[in-house]
Coordinates of C-alpha atoms in Angstrom, one line a residue:
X1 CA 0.0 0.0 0.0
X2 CA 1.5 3.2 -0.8
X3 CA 1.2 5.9 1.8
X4 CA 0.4 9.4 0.6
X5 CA 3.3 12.1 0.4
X6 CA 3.5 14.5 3.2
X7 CA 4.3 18.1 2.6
X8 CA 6.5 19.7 5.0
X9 CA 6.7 23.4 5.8
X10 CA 10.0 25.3 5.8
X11 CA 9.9 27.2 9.5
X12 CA 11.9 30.4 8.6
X13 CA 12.3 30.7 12.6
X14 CA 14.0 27.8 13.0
X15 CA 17.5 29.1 14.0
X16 CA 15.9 30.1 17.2
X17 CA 15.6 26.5 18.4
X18 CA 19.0 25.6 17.7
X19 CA 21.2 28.7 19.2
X20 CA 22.3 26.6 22.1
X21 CA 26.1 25.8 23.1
X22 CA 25.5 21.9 22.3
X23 CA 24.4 23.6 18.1
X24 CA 28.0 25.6 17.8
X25 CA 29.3 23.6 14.7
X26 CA 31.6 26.6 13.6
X27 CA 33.5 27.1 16.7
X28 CA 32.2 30.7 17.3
X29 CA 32.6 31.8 20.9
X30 CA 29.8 32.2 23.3
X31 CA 29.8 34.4 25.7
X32 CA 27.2 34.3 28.7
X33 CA 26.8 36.2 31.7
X34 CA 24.9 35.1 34.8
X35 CA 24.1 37.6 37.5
X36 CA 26.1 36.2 41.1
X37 CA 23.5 34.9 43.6
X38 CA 23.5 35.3 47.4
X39 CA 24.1 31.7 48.2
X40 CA 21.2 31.8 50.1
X41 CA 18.7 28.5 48.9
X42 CA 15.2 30.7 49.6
X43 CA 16.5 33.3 47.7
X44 CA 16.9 31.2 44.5
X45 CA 14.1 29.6 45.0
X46 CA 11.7 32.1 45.4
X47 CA 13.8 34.0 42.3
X48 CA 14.3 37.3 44.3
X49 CA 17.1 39.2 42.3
X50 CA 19.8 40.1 44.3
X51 CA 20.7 44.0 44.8
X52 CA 24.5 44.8 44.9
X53 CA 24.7 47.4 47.6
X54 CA 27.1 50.1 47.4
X55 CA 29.7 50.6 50.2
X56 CA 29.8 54.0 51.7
X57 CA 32.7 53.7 53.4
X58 CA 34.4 54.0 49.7
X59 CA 33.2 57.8 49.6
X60 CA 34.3 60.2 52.9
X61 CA 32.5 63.7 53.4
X62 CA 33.1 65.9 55.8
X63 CA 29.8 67.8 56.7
X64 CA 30.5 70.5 58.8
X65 CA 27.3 71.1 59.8
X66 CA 25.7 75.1 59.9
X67 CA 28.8 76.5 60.9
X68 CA 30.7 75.3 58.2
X69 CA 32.0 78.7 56.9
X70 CA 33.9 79.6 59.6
X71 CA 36.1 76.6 58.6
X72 CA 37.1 77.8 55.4
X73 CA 37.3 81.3 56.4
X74 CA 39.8 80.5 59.1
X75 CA 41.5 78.8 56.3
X76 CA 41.5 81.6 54.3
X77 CA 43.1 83.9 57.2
X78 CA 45.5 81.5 57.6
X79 CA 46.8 81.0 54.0
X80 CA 46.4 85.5 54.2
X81 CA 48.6 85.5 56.8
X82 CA 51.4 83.5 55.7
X83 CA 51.5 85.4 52.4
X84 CA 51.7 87.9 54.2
X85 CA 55.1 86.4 56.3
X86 CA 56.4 85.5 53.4
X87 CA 56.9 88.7 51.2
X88 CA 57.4 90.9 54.3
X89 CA 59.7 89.4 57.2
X90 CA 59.7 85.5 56.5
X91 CA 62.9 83.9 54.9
X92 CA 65.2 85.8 56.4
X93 CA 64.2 89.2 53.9
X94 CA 64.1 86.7 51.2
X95 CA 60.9 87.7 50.0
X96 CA 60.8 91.3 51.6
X97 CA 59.5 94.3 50.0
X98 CA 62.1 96.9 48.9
X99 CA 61.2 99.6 51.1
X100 CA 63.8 101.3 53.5
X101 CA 64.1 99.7 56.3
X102 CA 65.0 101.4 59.7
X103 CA 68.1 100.5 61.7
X104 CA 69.2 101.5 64.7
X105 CA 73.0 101.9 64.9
X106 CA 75.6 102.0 61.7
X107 CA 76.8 99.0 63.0
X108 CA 73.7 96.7 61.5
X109 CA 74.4 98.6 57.8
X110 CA 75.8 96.1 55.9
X111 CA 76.6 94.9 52.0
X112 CA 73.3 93.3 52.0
X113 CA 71.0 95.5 53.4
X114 CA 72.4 99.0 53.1
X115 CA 70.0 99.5 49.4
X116 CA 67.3 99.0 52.0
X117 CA 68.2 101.0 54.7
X118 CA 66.6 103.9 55.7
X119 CA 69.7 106.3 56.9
X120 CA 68.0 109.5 56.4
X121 CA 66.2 108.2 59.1
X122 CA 69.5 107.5 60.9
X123 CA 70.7 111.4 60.4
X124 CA 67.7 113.1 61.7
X125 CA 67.6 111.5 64.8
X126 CA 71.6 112.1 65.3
X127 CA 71.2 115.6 64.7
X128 CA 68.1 115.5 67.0
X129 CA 70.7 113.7 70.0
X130 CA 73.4 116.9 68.8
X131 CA 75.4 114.0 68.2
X132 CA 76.9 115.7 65.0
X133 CA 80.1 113.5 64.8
X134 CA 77.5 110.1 64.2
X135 CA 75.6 112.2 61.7
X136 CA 78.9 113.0 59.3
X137 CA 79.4 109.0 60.0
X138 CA 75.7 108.4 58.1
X139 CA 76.6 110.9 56.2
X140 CA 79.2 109.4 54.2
X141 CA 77.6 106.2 53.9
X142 CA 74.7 107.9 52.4
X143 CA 77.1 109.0 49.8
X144 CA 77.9 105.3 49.6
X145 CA 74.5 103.8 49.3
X146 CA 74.1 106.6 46.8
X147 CA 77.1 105.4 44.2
X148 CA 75.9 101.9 44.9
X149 CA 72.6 102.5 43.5
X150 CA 74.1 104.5 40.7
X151 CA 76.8 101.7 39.7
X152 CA 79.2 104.1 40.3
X153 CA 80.8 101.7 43.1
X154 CA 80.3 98.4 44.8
X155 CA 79.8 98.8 48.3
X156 CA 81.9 95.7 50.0
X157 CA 81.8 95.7 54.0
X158 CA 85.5 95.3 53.8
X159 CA 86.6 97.9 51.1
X160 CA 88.8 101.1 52.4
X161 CA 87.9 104.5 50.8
X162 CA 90.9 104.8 48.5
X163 CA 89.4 101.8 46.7
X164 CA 85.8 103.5 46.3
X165 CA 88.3 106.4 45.2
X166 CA 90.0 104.4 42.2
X167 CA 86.7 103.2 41.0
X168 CA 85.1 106.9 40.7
X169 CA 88.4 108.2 39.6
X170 CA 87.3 109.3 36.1
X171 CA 83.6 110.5 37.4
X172 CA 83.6 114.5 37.2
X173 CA 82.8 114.3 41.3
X174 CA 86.1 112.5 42.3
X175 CA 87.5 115.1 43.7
X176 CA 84.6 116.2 45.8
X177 CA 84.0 112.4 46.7
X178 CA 88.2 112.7 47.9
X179 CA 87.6 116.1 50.0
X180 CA 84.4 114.4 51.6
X181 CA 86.0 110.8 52.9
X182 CA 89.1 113.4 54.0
X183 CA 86.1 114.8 56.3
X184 CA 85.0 111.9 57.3
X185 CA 88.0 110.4 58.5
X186 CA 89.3 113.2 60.1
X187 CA 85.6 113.9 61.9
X188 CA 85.4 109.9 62.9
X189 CA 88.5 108.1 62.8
X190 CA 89.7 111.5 64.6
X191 CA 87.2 111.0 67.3
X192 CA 86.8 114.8 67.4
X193 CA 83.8 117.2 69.0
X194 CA 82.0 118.8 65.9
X195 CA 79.8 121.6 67.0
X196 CA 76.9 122.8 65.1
X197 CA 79.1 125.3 63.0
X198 CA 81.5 122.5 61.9
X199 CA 79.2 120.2 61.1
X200 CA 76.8 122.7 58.8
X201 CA 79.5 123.1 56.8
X202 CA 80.4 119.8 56.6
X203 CA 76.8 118.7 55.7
X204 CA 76.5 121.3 53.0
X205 CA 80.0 119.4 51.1
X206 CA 77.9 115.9 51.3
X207 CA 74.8 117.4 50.3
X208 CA 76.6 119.1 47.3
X209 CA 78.0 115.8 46.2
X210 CA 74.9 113.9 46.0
X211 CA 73.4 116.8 44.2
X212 CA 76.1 115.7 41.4
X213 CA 75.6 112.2 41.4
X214 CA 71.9 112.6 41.3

């Protein structure tokens, strides 16, 4: 007996049935992910989904609560003040300002600071203590401070006049830089009493030499 012919569809979705690891003839790589359980048996069977929770202790705040402005303003002060330190008196004048500063005796004007210094200051109050003798002494090292600044000279703590001499020797106030230092050694070095006559006219000599070099 011969059986009829059966007719067979072609399912056009049939690639869906066979997408499985055990259908992989070409070798193609298959990558599946499967979320990580709890471990916990009731969770799995019951098919709750387990929530990863996110540690807090990864993130740290600071909250400073209503008053938290007067933090960061007492940092501001703080970083104020020790630009402030800086520029004006920290770093032993390393950063300080180039105003003249005020010493109290010659002794503390030196190669490094005598740019600074404020020796007008120094004159007025030896003329205010009649201590005319100490004011030729500021005097002159106005006059030096003065061909410093004017690269006439370099002032050295341990240089003699005669060698500030030879380096002005061919400036057109040489010879009234000589007559001065002559004043000035024999006024100081001479340890001699200048009254207010004496020392007028000795003023007027160093103030007509830094009119010239000016």
């Amino acid at each position: 007996m011969v059986q009829p012919e059966q007719i067979r569809q072609f399912d056009a979705d049939f690639k869906s049935r066979y997408s499985g690891n055990k259908y992989n003839y070409e070798g193609e790589k298959i990558v599946t992910k499967t979320p990580s359980g709890s471990g916990n048996y009731e969770d799995y069977k019951n098919g709750k989904p387990k929530l990863k929770e996110k540690n807090d202790r990864d993130n740290v705040t600071i909250s400073l609560g209503p008053f938290g402005w007067l933090f960061y303003l007492a940092i501001a002060i703080a970083v104020i003040y020790l630009v402030y330190i800086l520029l004006n008196e920290g770093g032993s004048g390393l950063f300080s300002s180039k105003n003249s500063k005020t010493l109290n005796d010659y002794e503390e004007i030196t190669a490094e600071n005598i740019e600074h210094a404020d020796i007008h200051t120094l004159i007025k109050n030896a003329e205010n203590d009649n201590n005319y003798r100490l004011a030729v002494r500021y005097y002159y090292l106005l006059v030096l401070k003065t061909l410093s600044l004017k690269n006439h000279i370099k002032f050295e703590d341990d240089k003699t006049n005669s060698e500030y001499l030879n380096e002005i020797s061919e400036k057109p106030f040489s010879e009234k830089f000589a007559y001065i230092s002559y004043l000035y050694n024999y006024i100081w070095y001479g340890k001699f009493t200048v009254d207010i006559k004496q020392y007028t006219k000795a003023k007027n000599n160093f103030l007509t030499l830094l009119n010239l070099v000016k």
